[in-house]
Amino acid sequence: MLWQAEAGGWLLGGYEYIPGRHPDLAPGSADLGPLVDALGVMSAADWPEEVGKKPLPVRWGSLIPDGRAHLLDGRALVHTDMSPLNMLATTNGIRLVDWALACPGPDWADTAFTVPRLIHAGHTAEQAETLARRVPAYRGASPAAVSAFASALHAVWESRERADPLPHRAALIAAAAAWAQYRALTVA
């Protein structure tokens, strides 16, 4: 962001123009290394305390498995919408755009949000997890916390589909279900 102005009840922001294309998240893509690098950088960014937004566990509320909301606490800056359409592959790496859904959460959360996107792009759940573990914050996350996240994300996406059905959601829900099932079977 280069500047912002508020007038007449509107907030206007001016952003730097960044030339790029949406990355390819498919297995073998040259964009995967820069994606891992970007996730590593993002996991080190603190939430700006002056910005008042609900933390991830509050946002997801009752969709988090019972007694596990505390596992999703954190004060990192979390983008939350890790669609490749919100990413630009540039000559200087992957850049994220559209921060409207950002909130405070665990430092590994954006990597976790990326796992079902990788599955959707053709990775198996195991391959997506292997790639995610290249990000130090994700590798250091509690397995119970990541499993609670996977289960909650699946529930959140199903809930959104029931409330507002959209054509692209079925494949993403299937990817989230595959990830949650993989974690339930392999990470006790």
Short mmCIF file of C-alpha atoms in Angstrom, two decimals:
data_model
loop_
_atom_site.label_atom_id
_atom_site.label_comp_id
_atom_site.label_asym_id
_atom_site.label_seq_id
_atom_site.Cartn_x
_atom_site.Cartn_y
_atom_site.Cartn_z
CA MET A 1 0.00 0.00 0.00
CA LEU A 2 1.35 3.39 -0.97
CA TRP A 3 -1.34 5.60 0.56
CA GLN A 4 -4.87 5.74 1.91
CA ALA A 5 -7.50 8.45 2.27
CA GLU A 6 -10.87 8.51 3.97
CA ALA A 7 -13.71 10.77 2.83
CA GLY A 8 -17.48 10.64 2.76
CA GLY A 9 -17.54 7.32 4.60
CA TRP A 10 -15.25 5.64 2.06
CA LEU A 11 -11.72 4.37 2.55
CA LEU A 12 -9.60 4.54 -0.58
CA GLY A 13 -6.25 2.81 -0.84
CA GLY A 14 -3.53 3.26 -3.42
CA TYR A 15 -1.34 0.24 -4.12
CA GLU A 16 1.86 -0.32 -6.01
CA TYR A 17 1.37 -1.93 -9.42
CA ILE A 18 3.02 -5.33 -9.53
CA PRO A 19 3.34 -7.07 -12.89
CA GLY A 20 2.94 -10.81 -12.68
CA ARG A 21 0.78 -13.82 -13.37
CA HIS A 22 -1.13 -16.21 -11.17
CA PRO A 23 1.13 -19.07 -10.08
CA ASP A 24 0.74 -22.70 -11.08
CA LEU A 25 0.37 -24.83 -7.94
CA ALA A 26 0.41 -28.18 -9.79
CA PRO A 27 2.99 -30.85 -8.92
CA GLY A 28 6.35 -30.09 -10.49
CA SER A 29 5.61 -26.41 -11.09
CA ALA A 30 8.53 -23.99 -10.91
CA ASP A 31 6.25 -21.73 -8.82
CA LEU A 32 6.26 -24.08 -5.81
CA GLY A 33 9.71 -23.04 -4.53
CA PRO A 34 8.85 -19.32 -4.60
CA LEU A 35 5.51 -20.16 -2.93
CA VAL A 36 7.30 -21.92 -0.07
CA ASP A 37 9.64 -18.93 0.24
CA ALA A 38 6.68 -16.52 0.38
CA LEU A 39 4.92 -18.63 3.01
CA GLY A 40 8.09 -18.59 5.10
CA VAL A 41 8.30 -14.81 4.94
CA MET A 42 4.60 -14.41 5.67
CA SER A 43 4.76 -16.66 8.72
CA ALA A 44 7.21 -14.21 10.33
CA ALA A 45 4.89 -11.18 9.99
CA ASP A 46 3.21 -10.00 13.19
CA TRP A 47 -0.39 -8.86 13.26
CA PRO A 48 -0.57 -5.03 13.42
CA GLU A 49 -2.14 -4.50 16.84
CA GLU A 50 -3.76 -1.21 15.78
CA VAL A 51 -5.96 -3.12 13.33
CA GLY A 52 -9.00 -4.50 15.12
CA LYS A 53 -10.14 -7.71 13.47
CA LYS A 54 -11.48 -10.91 14.99
CA PRO A 55 -8.83 -13.60 15.47
CA LEU A 56 -9.16 -16.78 13.43
CA PRO A 57 -10.61 -18.95 16.24
CA VAL A 58 -13.27 -16.31 16.99
CA ARG A 59 -14.10 -16.01 13.29
CA TRP A 60 -14.59 -19.77 12.93
CA GLY A 61 -16.32 -20.18 16.30
CA SER A 62 -18.31 -23.38 16.74
CA LEU A 63 -16.93 -24.89 13.51
CA ILE A 64 -13.67 -25.68 15.32
CA PRO A 65 -13.73 -29.14 16.94
CA ASP A 66 -14.82 -29.00 20.60
CA GLY A 67 -12.16 -27.84 23.01
CA ARG A 68 -9.60 -27.09 20.30
CA ALA A 69 -10.12 -23.39 19.54
CA HIS A 70 -7.11 -22.47 21.69
CA LEU A 71 -4.92 -24.48 19.28
CA LEU A 72 -5.64 -21.87 16.59
CA ASP A 73 -4.65 -18.85 18.69
CA GLY A 74 -1.85 -16.66 17.41
CA ARG A 75 -0.79 -13.10 16.71
CA ALA A 76 0.65 -13.50 13.22
CA LEU A 77 -0.65 -11.65 10.17
CA VAL A 78 -2.73 -14.26 8.33
CA HIS A 79 -4.04 -13.62 4.80
CA THR A 80 -6.60 -16.51 4.99
CA ASP A 81 -7.53 -16.57 1.28
CA MET A 82 -4.66 -18.46 -0.33
CA SER A 83 -6.26 -18.84 -3.74
CA PRO A 84 -3.77 -18.65 -6.62
CA LEU A 85 -6.00 -15.82 -7.88
CA ASN A 86 -4.79 -13.80 -4.87
CA MET A 87 -1.15 -14.48 -5.73
CA LEU A 88 1.14 -13.00 -8.33
CA ALA A 89 4.24 -14.81 -9.53
CA THR A 90 6.75 -12.05 -10.21
CA THR A 91 10.44 -11.89 -11.04
CA ASN A 92 10.97 -11.30 -7.29
CA GLY A 93 8.87 -14.23 -6.04
CA ILE A 94 5.25 -14.73 -5.08
CA ARG A 95 3.30 -11.69 -3.87
CA LEU A 96 -0.11 -11.79 -2.22
CA VAL A 97 -2.93 -9.39 -3.08
CA ASP A 98 -6.45 -8.87 -1.71
CA TRP A 99 -5.90 -8.75 2.04
CA ALA A 100 -9.58 -8.05 2.83
CA LEU A 101 -9.99 -11.25 4.87
CA ALA A 102 -6.75 -10.95 6.87
CA CYS A 103 -6.90 -11.64 10.59
CA PRO A 104 -4.65 -12.59 13.50
CA GLY A 105 -3.88 -16.29 13.78
CA PRO A 106 -1.10 -18.84 14.14
CA ASP A 107 2.07 -18.23 12.15
CA TRP A 108 1.58 -21.46 10.21
CA ALA A 109 -2.03 -20.73 9.20
CA ASP A 110 -1.44 -19.42 5.67
CA THR A 111 0.62 -22.50 4.90
CA ALA A 112 -2.25 -24.62 6.21
CA PHE A 113 -4.71 -22.62 4.08
CA THR A 114 -2.49 -23.46 1.10
CA VAL A 115 -2.56 -27.25 1.62
CA PRO A 116 -6.08 -27.80 0.19
CA ARG A 117 -5.22 -25.43 -2.68
CA LEU A 118 -2.27 -27.71 -3.49
CA ILE A 119 -4.53 -30.77 -3.33
CA HIS A 120 -7.00 -29.00 -5.61
CA ALA A 121 -4.10 -28.36 -8.03
CA GLY A 122 -3.29 -32.09 -8.26
CA HIS A 123 -1.11 -32.97 -5.27
CA THR A 124 -2.05 -35.82 -2.99
CA ALA A 125 -2.63 -34.85 0.64
CA GLU A 126 0.73 -36.42 1.51
CA GLN A 127 2.53 -34.45 -1.23
CA ALA A 128 0.86 -31.21 -0.13
CA GLU A 129 1.87 -31.83 3.50
CA THR A 130 5.45 -32.61 2.44
CA LEU A 131 5.61 -29.30 0.61
CA ALA A 132 4.01 -27.44 3.53
CA ARG A 133 6.57 -28.88 5.96
CA ARG A 134 9.28 -27.01 4.03
CA VAL A 135 7.93 -23.89 5.79
CA PRO A 136 9.56 -23.79 9.26
CA ALA A 137 6.47 -22.41 11.04
CA TYR A 138 4.28 -25.22 9.67
CA ARG A 139 6.89 -27.86 10.42
CA GLY A 140 7.00 -26.60 14.03
CA ALA A 141 3.22 -26.49 14.47
CA SER A 142 1.54 -28.90 16.84
CA PRO A 143 0.11 -31.85 14.87
CA ALA A 144 -3.08 -31.58 16.95
CA ALA A 145 -3.41 -27.90 16.01
CA VAL A 146 -2.97 -28.56 12.29
CA SER A 147 -5.49 -31.42 12.44
CA ALA A 148 -8.00 -29.17 14.24
CA PHE A 149 -7.38 -26.52 11.57
CA ALA A 150 -7.93 -29.02 8.72
CA SER A 151 -11.18 -30.24 10.27
CA ALA A 152 -12.40 -26.69 10.94
CA LEU A 153 -11.47 -25.43 7.47
CA HIS A 154 -13.48 -28.25 5.91
CA ALA A 155 -16.45 -27.35 8.13
CA VAL A 156 -16.10 -23.62 7.33
CA TRP A 157 -16.06 -24.21 3.58
CA GLU A 158 -19.04 -26.58 3.79
CA SER A 159 -20.93 -23.99 5.85
CA ARG A 160 -20.21 -21.27 3.28
CA GLU A 161 -21.40 -23.55 0.48
CA ARG A 162 -24.70 -24.21 2.30
CA ALA A 163 -25.21 -20.48 2.89
CA ASP A 164 -24.10 -19.30 -0.56
CA PRO A 165 -23.59 -22.08 -3.13
CA LEU A 166 -20.99 -21.28 -5.77
CA PRO A 167 -19.74 -23.55 -8.60
CA HIS A 168 -16.05 -23.46 -7.62
CA ARG A 169 -16.58 -24.55 -4.02
CA ALA A 170 -17.31 -28.27 -4.56
CA ALA A 171 -13.77 -29.04 -5.71
CA LEU A 172 -12.26 -27.00 -2.86
CA ILE A 173 -14.49 -28.71 -0.30
CA ALA A 174 -13.41 -32.10 -1.69
CA ALA A 175 -9.75 -31.05 -1.36
CA ALA A 176 -10.31 -29.88 2.23
CA ALA A 177 -12.11 -33.15 3.02
CA ALA A 178 -9.22 -35.17 1.57
CA TRP A 179 -6.75 -33.25 3.72
CA ALA A 180 -8.82 -33.58 6.91
CA GLN A 181 -9.28 -37.31 6.26
CA TYR A 182 -5.55 -37.77 5.58
CA ARG A 183 -4.71 -36.06 8.88
CA ALA A 184 -7.31 -38.09 10.77
CA LEU A 185 -5.85 -41.34 9.40
CA THR A 186 -2.14 -40.55 9.58
CA VAL A 187 -1.70 -38.00 12.38
CA ALA A 188 -3.39 -39.32 15.48
#
